[in-house]
PDB file of C-alpha atoms and ligand atoms in Angstrom:
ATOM      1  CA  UNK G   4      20.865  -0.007 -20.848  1.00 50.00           C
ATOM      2  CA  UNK G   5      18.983  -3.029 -19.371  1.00 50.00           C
ATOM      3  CA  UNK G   6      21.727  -5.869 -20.798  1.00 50.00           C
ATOM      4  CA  UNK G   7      24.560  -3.672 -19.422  1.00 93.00           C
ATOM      5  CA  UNK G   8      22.855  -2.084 -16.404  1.00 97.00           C
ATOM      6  CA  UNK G   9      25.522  -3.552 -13.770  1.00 97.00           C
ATOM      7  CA  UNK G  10      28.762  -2.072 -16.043  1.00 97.00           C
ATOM      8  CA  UNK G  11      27.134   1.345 -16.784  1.00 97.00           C
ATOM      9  CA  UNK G  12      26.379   1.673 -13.115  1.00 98.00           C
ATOM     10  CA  UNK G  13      29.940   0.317 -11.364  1.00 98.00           C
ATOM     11  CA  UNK G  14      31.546   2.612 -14.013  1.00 98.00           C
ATOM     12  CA  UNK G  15      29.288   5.583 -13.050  1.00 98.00           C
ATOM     13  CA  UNK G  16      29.766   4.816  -9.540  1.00 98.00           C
ATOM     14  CA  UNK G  17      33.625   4.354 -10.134  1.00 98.00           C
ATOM     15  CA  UNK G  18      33.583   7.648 -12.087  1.00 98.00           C
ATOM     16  CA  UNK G  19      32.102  10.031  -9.338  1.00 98.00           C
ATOM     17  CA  UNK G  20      33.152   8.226  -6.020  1.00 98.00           C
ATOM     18  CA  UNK G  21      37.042   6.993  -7.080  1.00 97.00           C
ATOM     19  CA  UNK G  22      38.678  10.090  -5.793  1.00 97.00           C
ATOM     20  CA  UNK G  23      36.724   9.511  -1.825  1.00 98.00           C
ATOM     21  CA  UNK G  24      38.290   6.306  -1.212  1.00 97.00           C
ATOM     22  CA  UNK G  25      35.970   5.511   1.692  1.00 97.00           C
ATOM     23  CA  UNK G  26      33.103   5.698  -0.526  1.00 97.00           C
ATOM     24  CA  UNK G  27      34.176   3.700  -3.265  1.00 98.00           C
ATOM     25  CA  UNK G  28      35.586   1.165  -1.045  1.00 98.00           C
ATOM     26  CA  UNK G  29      31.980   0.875   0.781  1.00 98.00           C
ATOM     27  CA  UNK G  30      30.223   1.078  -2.642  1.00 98.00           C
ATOM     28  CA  UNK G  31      32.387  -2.363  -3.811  1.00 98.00           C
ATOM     29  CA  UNK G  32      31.443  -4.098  -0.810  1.00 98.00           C
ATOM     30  CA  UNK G  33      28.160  -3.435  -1.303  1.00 98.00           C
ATOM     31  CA  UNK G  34      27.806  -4.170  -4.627  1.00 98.00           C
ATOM     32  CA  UNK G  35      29.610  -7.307  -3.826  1.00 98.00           C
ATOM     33  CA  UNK G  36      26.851  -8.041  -0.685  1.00 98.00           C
ATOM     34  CA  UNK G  37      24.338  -7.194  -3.487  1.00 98.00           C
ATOM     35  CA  UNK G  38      25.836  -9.823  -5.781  1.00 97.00           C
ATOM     36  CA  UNK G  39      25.315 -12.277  -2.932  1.00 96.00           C
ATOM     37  CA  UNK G  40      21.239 -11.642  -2.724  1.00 97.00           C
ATOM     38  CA  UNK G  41      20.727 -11.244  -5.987  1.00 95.00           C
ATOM     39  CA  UNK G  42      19.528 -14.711  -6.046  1.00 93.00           C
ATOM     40  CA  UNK G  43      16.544 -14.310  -3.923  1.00 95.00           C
ATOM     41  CA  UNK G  44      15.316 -10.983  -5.835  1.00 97.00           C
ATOM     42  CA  UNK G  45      13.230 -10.767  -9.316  1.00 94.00           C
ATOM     43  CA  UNK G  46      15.534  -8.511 -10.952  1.00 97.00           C
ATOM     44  CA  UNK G  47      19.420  -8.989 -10.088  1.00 97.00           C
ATOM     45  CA  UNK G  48      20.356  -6.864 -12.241  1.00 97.00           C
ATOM     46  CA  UNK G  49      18.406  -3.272 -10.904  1.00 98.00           C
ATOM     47  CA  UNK G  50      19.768  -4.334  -7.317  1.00 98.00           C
ATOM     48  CA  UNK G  51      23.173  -5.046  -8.090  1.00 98.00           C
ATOM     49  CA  UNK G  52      23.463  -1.273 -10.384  1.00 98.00           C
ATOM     50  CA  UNK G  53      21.408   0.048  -7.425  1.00 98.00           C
ATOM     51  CA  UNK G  54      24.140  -0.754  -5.198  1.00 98.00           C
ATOM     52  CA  UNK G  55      26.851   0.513  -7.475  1.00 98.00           C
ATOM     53  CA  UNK G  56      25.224   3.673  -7.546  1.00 98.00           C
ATOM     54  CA  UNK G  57      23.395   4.029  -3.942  1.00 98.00           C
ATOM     55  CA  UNK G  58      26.067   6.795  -2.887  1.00 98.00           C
ATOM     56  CA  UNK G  59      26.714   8.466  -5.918  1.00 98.00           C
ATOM     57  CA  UNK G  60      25.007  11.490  -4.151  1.00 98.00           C
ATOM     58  CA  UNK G  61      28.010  11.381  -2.137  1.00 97.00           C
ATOM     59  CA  UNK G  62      30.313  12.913  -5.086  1.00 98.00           C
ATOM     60  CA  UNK G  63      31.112  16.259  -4.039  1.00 97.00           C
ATOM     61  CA  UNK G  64      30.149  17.898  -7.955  1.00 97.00           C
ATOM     62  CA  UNK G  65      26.837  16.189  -6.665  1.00 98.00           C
ATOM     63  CA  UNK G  66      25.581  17.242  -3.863  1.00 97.00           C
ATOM     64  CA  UNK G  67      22.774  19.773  -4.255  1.00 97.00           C
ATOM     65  CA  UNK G  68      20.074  19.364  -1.120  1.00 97.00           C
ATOM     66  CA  UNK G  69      22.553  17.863   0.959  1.00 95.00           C
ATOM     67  CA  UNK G  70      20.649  14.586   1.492  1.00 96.00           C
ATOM     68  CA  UNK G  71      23.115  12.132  -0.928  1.00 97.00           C
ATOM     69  CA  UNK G  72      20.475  10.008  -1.852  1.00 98.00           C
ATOM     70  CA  UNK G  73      18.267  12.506  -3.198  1.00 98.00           C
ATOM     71  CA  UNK G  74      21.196  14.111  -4.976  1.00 98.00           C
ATOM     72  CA  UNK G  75      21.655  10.726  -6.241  1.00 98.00           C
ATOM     73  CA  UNK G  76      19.181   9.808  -7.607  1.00 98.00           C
ATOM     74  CA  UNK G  77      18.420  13.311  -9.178  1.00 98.00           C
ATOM     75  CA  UNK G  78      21.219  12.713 -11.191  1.00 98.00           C
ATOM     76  CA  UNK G  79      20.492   9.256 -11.987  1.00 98.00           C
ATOM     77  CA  UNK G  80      17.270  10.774 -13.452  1.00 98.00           C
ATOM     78  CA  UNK G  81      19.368  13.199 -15.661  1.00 98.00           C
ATOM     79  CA  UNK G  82      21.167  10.510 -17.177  1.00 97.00           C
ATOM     80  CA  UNK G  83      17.607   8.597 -17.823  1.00 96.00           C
ATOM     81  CA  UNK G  84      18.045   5.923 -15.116  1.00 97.00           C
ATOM     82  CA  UNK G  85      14.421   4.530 -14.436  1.00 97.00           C
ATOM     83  CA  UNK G  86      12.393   5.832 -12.256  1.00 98.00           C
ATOM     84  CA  UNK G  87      12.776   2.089 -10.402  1.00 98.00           C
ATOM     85  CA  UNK G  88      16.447   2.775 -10.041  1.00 98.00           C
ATOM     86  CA  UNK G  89      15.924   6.615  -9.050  1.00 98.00           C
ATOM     87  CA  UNK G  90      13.771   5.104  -6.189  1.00 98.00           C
ATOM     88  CA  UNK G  91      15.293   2.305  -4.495  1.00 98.00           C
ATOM     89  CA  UNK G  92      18.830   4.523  -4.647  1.00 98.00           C
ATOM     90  CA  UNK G  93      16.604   7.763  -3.224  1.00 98.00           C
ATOM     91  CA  UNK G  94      15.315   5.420  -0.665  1.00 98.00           C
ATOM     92  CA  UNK G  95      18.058   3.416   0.393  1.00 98.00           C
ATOM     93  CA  UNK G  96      18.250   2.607   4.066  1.00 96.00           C
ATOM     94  CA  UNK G  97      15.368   4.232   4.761  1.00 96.00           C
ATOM     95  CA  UNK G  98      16.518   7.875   4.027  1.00 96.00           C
ATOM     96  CA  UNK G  99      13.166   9.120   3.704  1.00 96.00           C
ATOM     97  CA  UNK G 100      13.690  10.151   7.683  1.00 96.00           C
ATOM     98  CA  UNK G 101      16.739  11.987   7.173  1.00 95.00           C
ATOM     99  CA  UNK G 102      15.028  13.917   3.842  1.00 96.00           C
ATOM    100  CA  UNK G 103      12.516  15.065   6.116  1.00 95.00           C
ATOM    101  CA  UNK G 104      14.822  15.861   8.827  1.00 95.00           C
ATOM    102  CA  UNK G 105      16.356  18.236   6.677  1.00 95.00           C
ATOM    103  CA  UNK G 106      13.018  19.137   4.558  1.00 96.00           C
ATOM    104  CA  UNK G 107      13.603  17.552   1.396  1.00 97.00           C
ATOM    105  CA  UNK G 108      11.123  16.015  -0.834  1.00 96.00           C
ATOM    106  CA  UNK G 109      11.512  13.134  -2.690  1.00 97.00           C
ATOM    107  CA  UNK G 110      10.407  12.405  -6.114  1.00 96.00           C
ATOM    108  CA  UNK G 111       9.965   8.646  -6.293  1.00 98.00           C
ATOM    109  CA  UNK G 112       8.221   5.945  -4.040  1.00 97.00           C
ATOM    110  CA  UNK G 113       9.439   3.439  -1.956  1.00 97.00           C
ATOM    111  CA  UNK G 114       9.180   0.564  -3.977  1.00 97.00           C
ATOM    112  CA  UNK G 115       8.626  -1.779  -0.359  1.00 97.00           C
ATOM    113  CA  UNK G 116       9.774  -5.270  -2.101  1.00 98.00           C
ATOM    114  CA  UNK G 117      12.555  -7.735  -1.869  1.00 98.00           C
ATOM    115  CA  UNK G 118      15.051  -5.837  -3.948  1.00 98.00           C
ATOM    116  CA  UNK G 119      14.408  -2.758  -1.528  1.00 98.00           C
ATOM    117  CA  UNK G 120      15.342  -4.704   1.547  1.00 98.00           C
ATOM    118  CA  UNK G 121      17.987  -6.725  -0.079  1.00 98.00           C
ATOM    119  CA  UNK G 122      20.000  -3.026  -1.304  1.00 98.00           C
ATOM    120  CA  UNK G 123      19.387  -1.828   2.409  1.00 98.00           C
ATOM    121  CA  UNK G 124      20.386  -5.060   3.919  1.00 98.00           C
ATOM    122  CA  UNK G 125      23.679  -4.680   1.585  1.00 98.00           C
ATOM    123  CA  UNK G 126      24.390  -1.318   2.612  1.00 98.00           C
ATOM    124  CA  UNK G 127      23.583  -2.108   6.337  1.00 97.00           C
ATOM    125  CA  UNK G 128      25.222  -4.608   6.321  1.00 98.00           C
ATOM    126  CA  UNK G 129      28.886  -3.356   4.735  1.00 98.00           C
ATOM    127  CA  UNK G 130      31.333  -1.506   7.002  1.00 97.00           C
ATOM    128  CA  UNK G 131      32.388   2.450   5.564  1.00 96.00           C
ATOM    129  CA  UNK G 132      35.712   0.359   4.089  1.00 97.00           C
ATOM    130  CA  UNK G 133      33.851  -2.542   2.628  1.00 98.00           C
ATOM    131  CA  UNK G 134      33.820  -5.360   5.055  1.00 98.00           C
ATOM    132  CA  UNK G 135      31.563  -7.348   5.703  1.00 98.00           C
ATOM    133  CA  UNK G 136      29.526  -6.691   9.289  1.00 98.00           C
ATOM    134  CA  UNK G 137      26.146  -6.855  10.874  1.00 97.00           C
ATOM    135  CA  UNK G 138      23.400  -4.617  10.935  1.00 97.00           C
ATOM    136  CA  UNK G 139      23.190  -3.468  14.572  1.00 96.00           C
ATOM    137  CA  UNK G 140      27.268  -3.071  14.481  1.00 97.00           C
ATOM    138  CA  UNK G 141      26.625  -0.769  11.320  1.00 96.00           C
ATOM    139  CA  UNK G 142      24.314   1.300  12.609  1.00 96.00           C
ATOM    140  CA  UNK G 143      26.189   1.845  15.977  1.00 95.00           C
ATOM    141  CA  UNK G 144      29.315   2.393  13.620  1.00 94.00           C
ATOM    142  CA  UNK G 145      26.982   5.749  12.274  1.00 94.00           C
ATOM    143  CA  UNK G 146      25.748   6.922  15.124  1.00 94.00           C
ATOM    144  CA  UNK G 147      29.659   6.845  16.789  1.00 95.00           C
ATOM    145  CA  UNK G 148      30.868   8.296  13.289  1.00 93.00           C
ATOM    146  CA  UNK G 149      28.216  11.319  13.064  1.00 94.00           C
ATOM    147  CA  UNK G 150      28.188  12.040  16.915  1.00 94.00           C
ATOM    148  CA  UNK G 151      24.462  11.652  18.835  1.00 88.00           C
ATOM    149  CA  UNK G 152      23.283  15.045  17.134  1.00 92.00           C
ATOM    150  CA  UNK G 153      24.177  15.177  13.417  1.00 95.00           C
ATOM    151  CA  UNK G 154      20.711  14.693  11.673  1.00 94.00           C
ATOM    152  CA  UNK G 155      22.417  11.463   9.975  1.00 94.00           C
ATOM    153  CA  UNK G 156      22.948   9.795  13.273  1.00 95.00           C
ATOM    154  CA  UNK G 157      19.549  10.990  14.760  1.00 95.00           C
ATOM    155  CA  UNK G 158      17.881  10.043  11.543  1.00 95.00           C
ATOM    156  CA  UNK G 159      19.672   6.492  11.234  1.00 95.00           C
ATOM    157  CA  UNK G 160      18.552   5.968  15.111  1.00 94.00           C
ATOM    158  CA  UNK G 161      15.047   7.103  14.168  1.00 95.00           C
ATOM    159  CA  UNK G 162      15.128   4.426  11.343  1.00 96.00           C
ATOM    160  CA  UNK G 163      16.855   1.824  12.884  1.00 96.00           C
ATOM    161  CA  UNK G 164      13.922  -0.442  13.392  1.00 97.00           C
ATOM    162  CA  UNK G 165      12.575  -0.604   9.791  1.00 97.00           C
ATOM    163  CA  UNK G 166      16.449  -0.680   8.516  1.00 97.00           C
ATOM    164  CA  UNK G 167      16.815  -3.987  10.919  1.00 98.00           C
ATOM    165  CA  UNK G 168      13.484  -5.249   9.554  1.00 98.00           C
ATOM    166  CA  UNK G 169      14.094  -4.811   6.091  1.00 98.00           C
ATOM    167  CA  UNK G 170      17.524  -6.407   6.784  1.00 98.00           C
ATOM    168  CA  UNK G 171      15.859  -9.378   8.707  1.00 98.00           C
ATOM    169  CA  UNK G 172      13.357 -10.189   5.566  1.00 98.00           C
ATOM    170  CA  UNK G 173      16.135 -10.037   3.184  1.00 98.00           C
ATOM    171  CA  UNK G 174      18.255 -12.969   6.024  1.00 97.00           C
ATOM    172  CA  UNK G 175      15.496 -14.816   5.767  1.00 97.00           C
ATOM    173  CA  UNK G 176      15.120 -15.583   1.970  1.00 96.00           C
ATOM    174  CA  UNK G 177      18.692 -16.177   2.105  1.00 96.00           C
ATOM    175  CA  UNK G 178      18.758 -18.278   4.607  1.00 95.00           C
ATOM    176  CA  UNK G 179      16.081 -20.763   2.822  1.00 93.00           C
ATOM    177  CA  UNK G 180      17.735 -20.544  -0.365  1.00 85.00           C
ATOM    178  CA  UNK G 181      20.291 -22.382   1.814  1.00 78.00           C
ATOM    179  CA  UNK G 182      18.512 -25.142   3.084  1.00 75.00           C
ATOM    180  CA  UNK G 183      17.084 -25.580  -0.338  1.00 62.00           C
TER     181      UNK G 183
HETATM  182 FE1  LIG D  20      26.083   3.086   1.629  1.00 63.74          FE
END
């Protein structure tokens, strides 16, 4: 899977999340932000299929617990994704808060390194149609979406600092690759 990892995911991705335009017009753009930091992470190639598949969860034949990237990345595990991949897509943008909001465990760590922040900088940083935006615009854009008491908004205001953090990190190694 490893020399075709970025094709097997965007056609996974394109499979389950064509028919919710939203979603698969977010998931491009962020595989396409992903594309963009690959260069400052150790393994381009799990970040970029991360991001193809970060929302897959989202697919309604999917959703089991609720919580799309747990039901993500328990179906990534069914198809043998590794247990890398599993992680960083059942931990993107910190939804550890919302999983416990709603009382769902999660399987796999959170991996904490570059190619963590870099796929939730991507996703933070991607509007729900694929632009291009900035991180505190994004998460305002949620909490408007949801409304101030859906458990996604309250859990994406809960996280907000870490999200901005991670996103920060992930500015900065791009930023010196820059001025290299
Ligand atoms: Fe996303």
């Amino acid at each position: 899977m490893t020399a075709d990892l970025r094709s097997w995911a965007a056609e996974i991705a394109r499979v389950e999340l064509e028919g919710l335009p939203r979603r698969w017009q977010h998931t491009q753009g962020v595989a396409r932000q992903a594309e963009r930091a690959s260069r400052v992470v150790d393994d381009p190639d799990l970040l970029v299929a991360a991001a193809w598949l970060h929302d897959v969860g989202y697919a309604p034949r999917l959703i089991r617990t609720g919580v799309h990237a747990i039901d993500g990345a328990r179906f990534l595990s069914e198809l043998d994704a590794s247990d890398r991949l599993c992680g960083l897509v059942a931990h993107h943008s910190c939804a550890c808060v919302e999983a416990r909001n709603q009382g769902v465990a999660i399987e796999w760590p959170d991996e904490h390194t570059v190619v963590r922040d870099a796929l939730w900088w991507a996703d933070m940083t991607t509007t729900p149609t694929g632009g291009v935006t900035g991180v505190q615009d994004r998460i305002d854009e949620v909490l408007n979406r949801y409304g101030p008491d859906h458990v996604v908004a309250r859990s994406v205001d809960e996280a907000s600092e870490e999200l901005i953090a991670a996103a920060r990190r992930t500015e900065r190694l791009l930023a010196e690759l820059i001025q290299v």
